[in-house]
Short mmCIF file of C-alpha atoms in Angstrom, two decimals:
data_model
loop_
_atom_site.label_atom_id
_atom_site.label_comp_id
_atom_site.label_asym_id
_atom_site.label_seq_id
_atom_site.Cartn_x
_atom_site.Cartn_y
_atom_site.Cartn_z
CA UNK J 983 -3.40 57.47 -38.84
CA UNK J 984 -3.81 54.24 -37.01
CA UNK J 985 -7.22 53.23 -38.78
CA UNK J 986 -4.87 53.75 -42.12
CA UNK J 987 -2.50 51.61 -40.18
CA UNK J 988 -5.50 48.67 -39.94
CA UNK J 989 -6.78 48.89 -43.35
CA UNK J 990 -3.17 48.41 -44.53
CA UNK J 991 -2.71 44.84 -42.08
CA UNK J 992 -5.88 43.92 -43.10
CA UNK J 993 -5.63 44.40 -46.91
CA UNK J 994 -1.53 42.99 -46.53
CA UNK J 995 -3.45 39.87 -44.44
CA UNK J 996 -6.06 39.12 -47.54
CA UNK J 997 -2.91 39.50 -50.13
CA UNK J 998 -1.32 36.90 -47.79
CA UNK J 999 -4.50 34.91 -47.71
CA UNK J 1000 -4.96 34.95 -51.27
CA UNK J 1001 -1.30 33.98 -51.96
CA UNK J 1002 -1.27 31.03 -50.10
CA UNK J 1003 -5.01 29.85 -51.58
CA UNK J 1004 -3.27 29.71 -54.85
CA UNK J 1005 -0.25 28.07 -53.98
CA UNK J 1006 -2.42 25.42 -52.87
CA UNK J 1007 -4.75 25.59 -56.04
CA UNK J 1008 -1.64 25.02 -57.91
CA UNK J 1009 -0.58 22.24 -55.72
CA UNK J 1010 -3.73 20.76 -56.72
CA UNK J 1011 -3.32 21.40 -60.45
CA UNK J 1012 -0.41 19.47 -60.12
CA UNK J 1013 -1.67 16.25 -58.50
CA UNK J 1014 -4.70 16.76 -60.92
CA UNK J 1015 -4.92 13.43 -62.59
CA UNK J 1016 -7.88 14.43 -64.35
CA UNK J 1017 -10.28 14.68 -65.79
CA UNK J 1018 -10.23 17.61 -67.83
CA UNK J 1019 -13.20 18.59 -66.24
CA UNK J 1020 -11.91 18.70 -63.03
CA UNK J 1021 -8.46 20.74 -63.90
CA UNK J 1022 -11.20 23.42 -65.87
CA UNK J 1023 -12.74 23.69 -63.21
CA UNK J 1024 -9.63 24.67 -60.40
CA UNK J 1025 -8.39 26.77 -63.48
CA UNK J 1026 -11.54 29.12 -63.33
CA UNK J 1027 -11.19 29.15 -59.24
CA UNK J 1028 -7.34 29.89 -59.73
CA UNK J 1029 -8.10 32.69 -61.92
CA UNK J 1030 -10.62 34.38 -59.68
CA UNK J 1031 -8.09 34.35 -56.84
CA UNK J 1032 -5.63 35.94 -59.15
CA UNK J 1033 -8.05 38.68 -59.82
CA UNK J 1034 -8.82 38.99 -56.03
CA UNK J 1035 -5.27 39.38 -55.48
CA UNK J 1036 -4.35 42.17 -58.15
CA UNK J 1037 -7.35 44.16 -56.58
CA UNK J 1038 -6.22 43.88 -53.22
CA UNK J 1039 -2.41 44.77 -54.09
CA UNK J 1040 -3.83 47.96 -55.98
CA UNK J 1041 -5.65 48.96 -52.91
CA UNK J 1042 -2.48 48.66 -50.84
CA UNK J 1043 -0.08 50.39 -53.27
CA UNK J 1044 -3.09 52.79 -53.28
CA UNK J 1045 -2.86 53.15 -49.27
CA UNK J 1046 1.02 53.56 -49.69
CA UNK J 1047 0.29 56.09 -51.97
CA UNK J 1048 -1.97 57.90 -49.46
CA UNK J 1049 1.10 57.99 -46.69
CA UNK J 1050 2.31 60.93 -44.98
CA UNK J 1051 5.95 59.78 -44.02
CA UNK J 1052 8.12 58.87 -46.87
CA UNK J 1053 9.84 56.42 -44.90
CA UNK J 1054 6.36 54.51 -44.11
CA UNK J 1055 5.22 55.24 -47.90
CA UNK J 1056 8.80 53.59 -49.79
CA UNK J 1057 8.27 50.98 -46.90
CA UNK J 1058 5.03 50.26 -47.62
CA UNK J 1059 5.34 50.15 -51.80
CA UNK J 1060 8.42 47.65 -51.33
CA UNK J 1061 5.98 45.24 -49.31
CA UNK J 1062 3.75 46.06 -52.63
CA UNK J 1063 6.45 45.12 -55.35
CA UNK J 1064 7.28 41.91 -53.33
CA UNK J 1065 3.47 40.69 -53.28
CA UNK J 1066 3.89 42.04 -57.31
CA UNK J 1067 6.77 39.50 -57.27
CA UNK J 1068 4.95 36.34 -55.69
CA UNK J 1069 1.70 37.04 -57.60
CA UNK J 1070 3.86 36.75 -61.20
CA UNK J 1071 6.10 33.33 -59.76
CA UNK J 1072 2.52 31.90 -58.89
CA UNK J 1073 1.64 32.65 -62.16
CA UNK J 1074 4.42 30.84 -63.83
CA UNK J 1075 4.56 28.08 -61.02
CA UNK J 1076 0.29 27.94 -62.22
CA UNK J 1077 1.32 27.58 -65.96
CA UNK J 1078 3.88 24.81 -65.48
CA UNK J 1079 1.41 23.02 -62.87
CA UNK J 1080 -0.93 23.07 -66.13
CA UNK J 1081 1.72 21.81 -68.19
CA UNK J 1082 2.89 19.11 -65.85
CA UNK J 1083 -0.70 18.12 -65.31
CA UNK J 1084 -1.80 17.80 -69.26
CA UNK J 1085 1.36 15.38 -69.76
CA UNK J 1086 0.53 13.67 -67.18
CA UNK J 1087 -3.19 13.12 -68.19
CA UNK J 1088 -2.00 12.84 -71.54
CA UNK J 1089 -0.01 9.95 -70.11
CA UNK J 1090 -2.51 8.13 -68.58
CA UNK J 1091 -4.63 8.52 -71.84
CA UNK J 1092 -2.18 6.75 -73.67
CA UNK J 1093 -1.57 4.50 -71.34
CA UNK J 1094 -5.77 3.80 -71.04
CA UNK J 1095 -5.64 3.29 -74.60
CA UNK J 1096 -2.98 0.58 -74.29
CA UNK J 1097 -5.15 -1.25 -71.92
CA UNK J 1098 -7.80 -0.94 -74.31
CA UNK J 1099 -6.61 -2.55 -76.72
CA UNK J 1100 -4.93 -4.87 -74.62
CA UNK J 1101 -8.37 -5.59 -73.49
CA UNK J 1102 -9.80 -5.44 -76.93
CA UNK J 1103 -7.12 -8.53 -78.21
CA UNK J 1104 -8.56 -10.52 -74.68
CA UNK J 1105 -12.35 -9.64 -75.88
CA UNK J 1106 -11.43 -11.01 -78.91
CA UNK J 1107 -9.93 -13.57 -78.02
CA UNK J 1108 -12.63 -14.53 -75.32
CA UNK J 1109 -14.82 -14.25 -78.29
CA UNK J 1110 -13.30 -16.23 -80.59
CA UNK J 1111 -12.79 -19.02 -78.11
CA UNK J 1112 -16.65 -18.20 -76.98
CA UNK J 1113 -17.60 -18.88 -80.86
CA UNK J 1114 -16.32 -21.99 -80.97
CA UNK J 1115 -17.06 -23.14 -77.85
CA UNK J 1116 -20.61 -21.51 -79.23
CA UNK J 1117 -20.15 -24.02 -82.07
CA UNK J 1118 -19.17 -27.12 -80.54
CA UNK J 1119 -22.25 -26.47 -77.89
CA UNK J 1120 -24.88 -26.30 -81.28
CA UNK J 1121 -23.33 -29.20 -82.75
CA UNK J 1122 -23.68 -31.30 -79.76
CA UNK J 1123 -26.87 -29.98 -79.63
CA UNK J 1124 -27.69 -31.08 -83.39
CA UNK J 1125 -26.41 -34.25 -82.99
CA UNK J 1126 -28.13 -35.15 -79.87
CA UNK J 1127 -31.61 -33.61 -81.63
CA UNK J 1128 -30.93 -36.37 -84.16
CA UNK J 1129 -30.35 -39.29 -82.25
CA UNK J 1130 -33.82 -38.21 -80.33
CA UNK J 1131 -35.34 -37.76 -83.89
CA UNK J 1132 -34.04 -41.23 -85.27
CA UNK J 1133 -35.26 -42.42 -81.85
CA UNK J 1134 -38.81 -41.11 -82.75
CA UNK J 1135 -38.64 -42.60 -85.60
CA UNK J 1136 -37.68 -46.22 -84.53
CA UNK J 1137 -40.42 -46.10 -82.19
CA UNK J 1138 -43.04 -44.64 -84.89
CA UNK J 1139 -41.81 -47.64 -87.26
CA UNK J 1140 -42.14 -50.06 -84.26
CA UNK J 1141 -45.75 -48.84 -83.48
CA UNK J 1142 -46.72 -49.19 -87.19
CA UNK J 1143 -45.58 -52.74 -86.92
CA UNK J 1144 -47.89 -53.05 -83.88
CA UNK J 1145 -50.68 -51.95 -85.17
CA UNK J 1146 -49.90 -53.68 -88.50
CA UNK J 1147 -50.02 -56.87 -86.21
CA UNK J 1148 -52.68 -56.04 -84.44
CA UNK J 1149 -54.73 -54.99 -87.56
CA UNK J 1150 -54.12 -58.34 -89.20
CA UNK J 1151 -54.94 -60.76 -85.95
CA UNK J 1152 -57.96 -58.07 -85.58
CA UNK J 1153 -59.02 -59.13 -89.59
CA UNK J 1154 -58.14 -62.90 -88.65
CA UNK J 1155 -60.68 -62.90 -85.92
CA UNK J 1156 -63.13 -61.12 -87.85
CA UNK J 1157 -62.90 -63.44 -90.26
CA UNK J 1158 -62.88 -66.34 -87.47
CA UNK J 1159 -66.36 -64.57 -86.27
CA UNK J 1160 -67.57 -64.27 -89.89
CA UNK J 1161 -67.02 -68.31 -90.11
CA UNK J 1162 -68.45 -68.30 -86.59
CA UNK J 1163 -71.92 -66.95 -87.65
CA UNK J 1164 -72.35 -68.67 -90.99
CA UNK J 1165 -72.10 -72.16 -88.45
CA UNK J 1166 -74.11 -70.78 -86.24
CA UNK J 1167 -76.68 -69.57 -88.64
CA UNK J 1168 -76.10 -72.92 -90.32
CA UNK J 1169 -77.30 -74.64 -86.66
CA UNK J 1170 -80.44 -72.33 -86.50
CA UNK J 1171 -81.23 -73.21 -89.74
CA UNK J 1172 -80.90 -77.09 -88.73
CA UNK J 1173 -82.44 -76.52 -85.24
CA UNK J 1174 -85.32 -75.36 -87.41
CA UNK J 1175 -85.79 -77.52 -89.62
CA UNK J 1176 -85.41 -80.44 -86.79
CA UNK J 1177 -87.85 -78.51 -84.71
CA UNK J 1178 -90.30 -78.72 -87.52
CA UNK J 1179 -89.98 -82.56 -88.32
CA UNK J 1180 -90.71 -83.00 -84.64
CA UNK J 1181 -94.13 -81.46 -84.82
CA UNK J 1182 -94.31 -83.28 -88.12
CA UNK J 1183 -93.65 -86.52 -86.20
CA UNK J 1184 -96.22 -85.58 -83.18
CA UNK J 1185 -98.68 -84.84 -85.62
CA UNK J 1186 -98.16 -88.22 -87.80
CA UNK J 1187 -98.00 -89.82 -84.40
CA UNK J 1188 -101.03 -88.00 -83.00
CA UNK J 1189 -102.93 -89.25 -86.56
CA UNK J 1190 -101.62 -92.79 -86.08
CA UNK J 1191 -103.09 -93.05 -82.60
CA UNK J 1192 -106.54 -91.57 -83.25
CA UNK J 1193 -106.66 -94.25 -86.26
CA UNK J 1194 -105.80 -96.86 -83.25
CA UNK J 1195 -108.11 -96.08 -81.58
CA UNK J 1196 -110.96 -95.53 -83.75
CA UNK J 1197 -110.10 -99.13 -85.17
CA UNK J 1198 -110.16 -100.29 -81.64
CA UNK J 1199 -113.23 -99.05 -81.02
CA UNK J 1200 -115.15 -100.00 -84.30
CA UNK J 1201 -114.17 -103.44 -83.67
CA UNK J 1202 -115.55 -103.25 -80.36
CA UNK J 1203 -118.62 -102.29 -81.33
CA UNK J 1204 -119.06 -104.98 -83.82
CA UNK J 1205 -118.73 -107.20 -81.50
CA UNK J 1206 -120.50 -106.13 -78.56
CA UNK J 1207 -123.22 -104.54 -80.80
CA UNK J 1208 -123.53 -106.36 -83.93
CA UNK J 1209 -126.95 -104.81 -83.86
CA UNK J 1210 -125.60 -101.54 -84.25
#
């Protein structure tokens, strides 16, 4: 009789134990602000409790059963219809937690989606202002690519005109040079020709001397030898 007597606190202490686990499961459903993930998932754990609970309260209205005394058995099967009673006002207390908790994620759904689009006006906004910003930047861009371009292009004229220039003194000189060496050509030719009259003029002079002298000397010798 008094190991019946333990088996009955112990199994009475689990129903207890169970009990309060799912009040404070359903505590949690009720704070649950989600995800739905998360509620699933303390809704499965919930419902194994509940399970472990019904077994336990059939094996103590099954060790009421078993009592001797009357007393001790009706005593015993009240205790069992009051755990009965909790186990079905967690049960409603764990539906209305569920309730209470899909509203309020259903809520803050609603209230995401707001923000979202909210959010989604400031994105476009941002982007619109971001295009023409966008816009503005390219144009700027364009327009300073041109001046650089026109730049370019008033220093490729300029250079043409340089070499232009430089081109026509480069012809003028040429043409100086050409005039240059006809002159100089001109000199040689001169220089030449005066180079030959000077031999010319050695030779005649060369000739005119040897006559000289052969005079001189044939009229010497006439008159030193008139025999001769």
């Amino acid at each position: 009789m008094a190991t019946s007597d333990v088996h009955v606190r112990v199994c009475e202490q689990e129903i207890l134990k169970y009990d309060l686990e799912i009040k404070a499961l359903i505590q949690d459903i009720t704070e649950c602000g989600g995800p739905q993930s998360k509620l699933t998932e303390i809704n499965t754990d919930v419902k194994k409790h509940f399970h472990n609970l019904r077994l336990r309260i059939q094996d103590f209205e099954w060790m009421a059963m078993e009592q001797d005394r009357e007393s001790d058995k009706q005593a015993l099967l009240s205790h069992v219809e009051g755990h009965r009673k909790q186990m079905l006002s967690n049960q409603t207390a764990w539906r209305k937690a569920n309730l209470a908790s899909k509203l309020s994620m259903d809520k803050m759904e609603k209230q995401a989606l707001l923000n979202g689009a909210d959010g989604a006006v400031r994105k476009r906004k941002m982007t619109k202002e971001g295009l023409a910003q966008s816009a503005s930047d390219i144009t700027e861009n364009l327009m300073s690519i041109s001046r650089m371009m026109a730049q370019q292009v008033q220093q490729s004229e300029d250079s043409i005109t340089t070499l232009a220039t430089s081109s026509r003194t480069i012809q003028d000189t040429n043409e100086e040079f050409k005039a240059m060496t006809g002159t100089i050509q001109l000199g040689r030719k001169l220089i030449t020709k005066y180079n030959r009259r000077e031999l010319t003029d050695k030779l005649l002079i060369f000739l005119a001397l040897a006559l000289f002298f052969a005079t001189v000397l044939y009229i010497l010798k006439k008159r030193l030898f008139p025999f001769l």
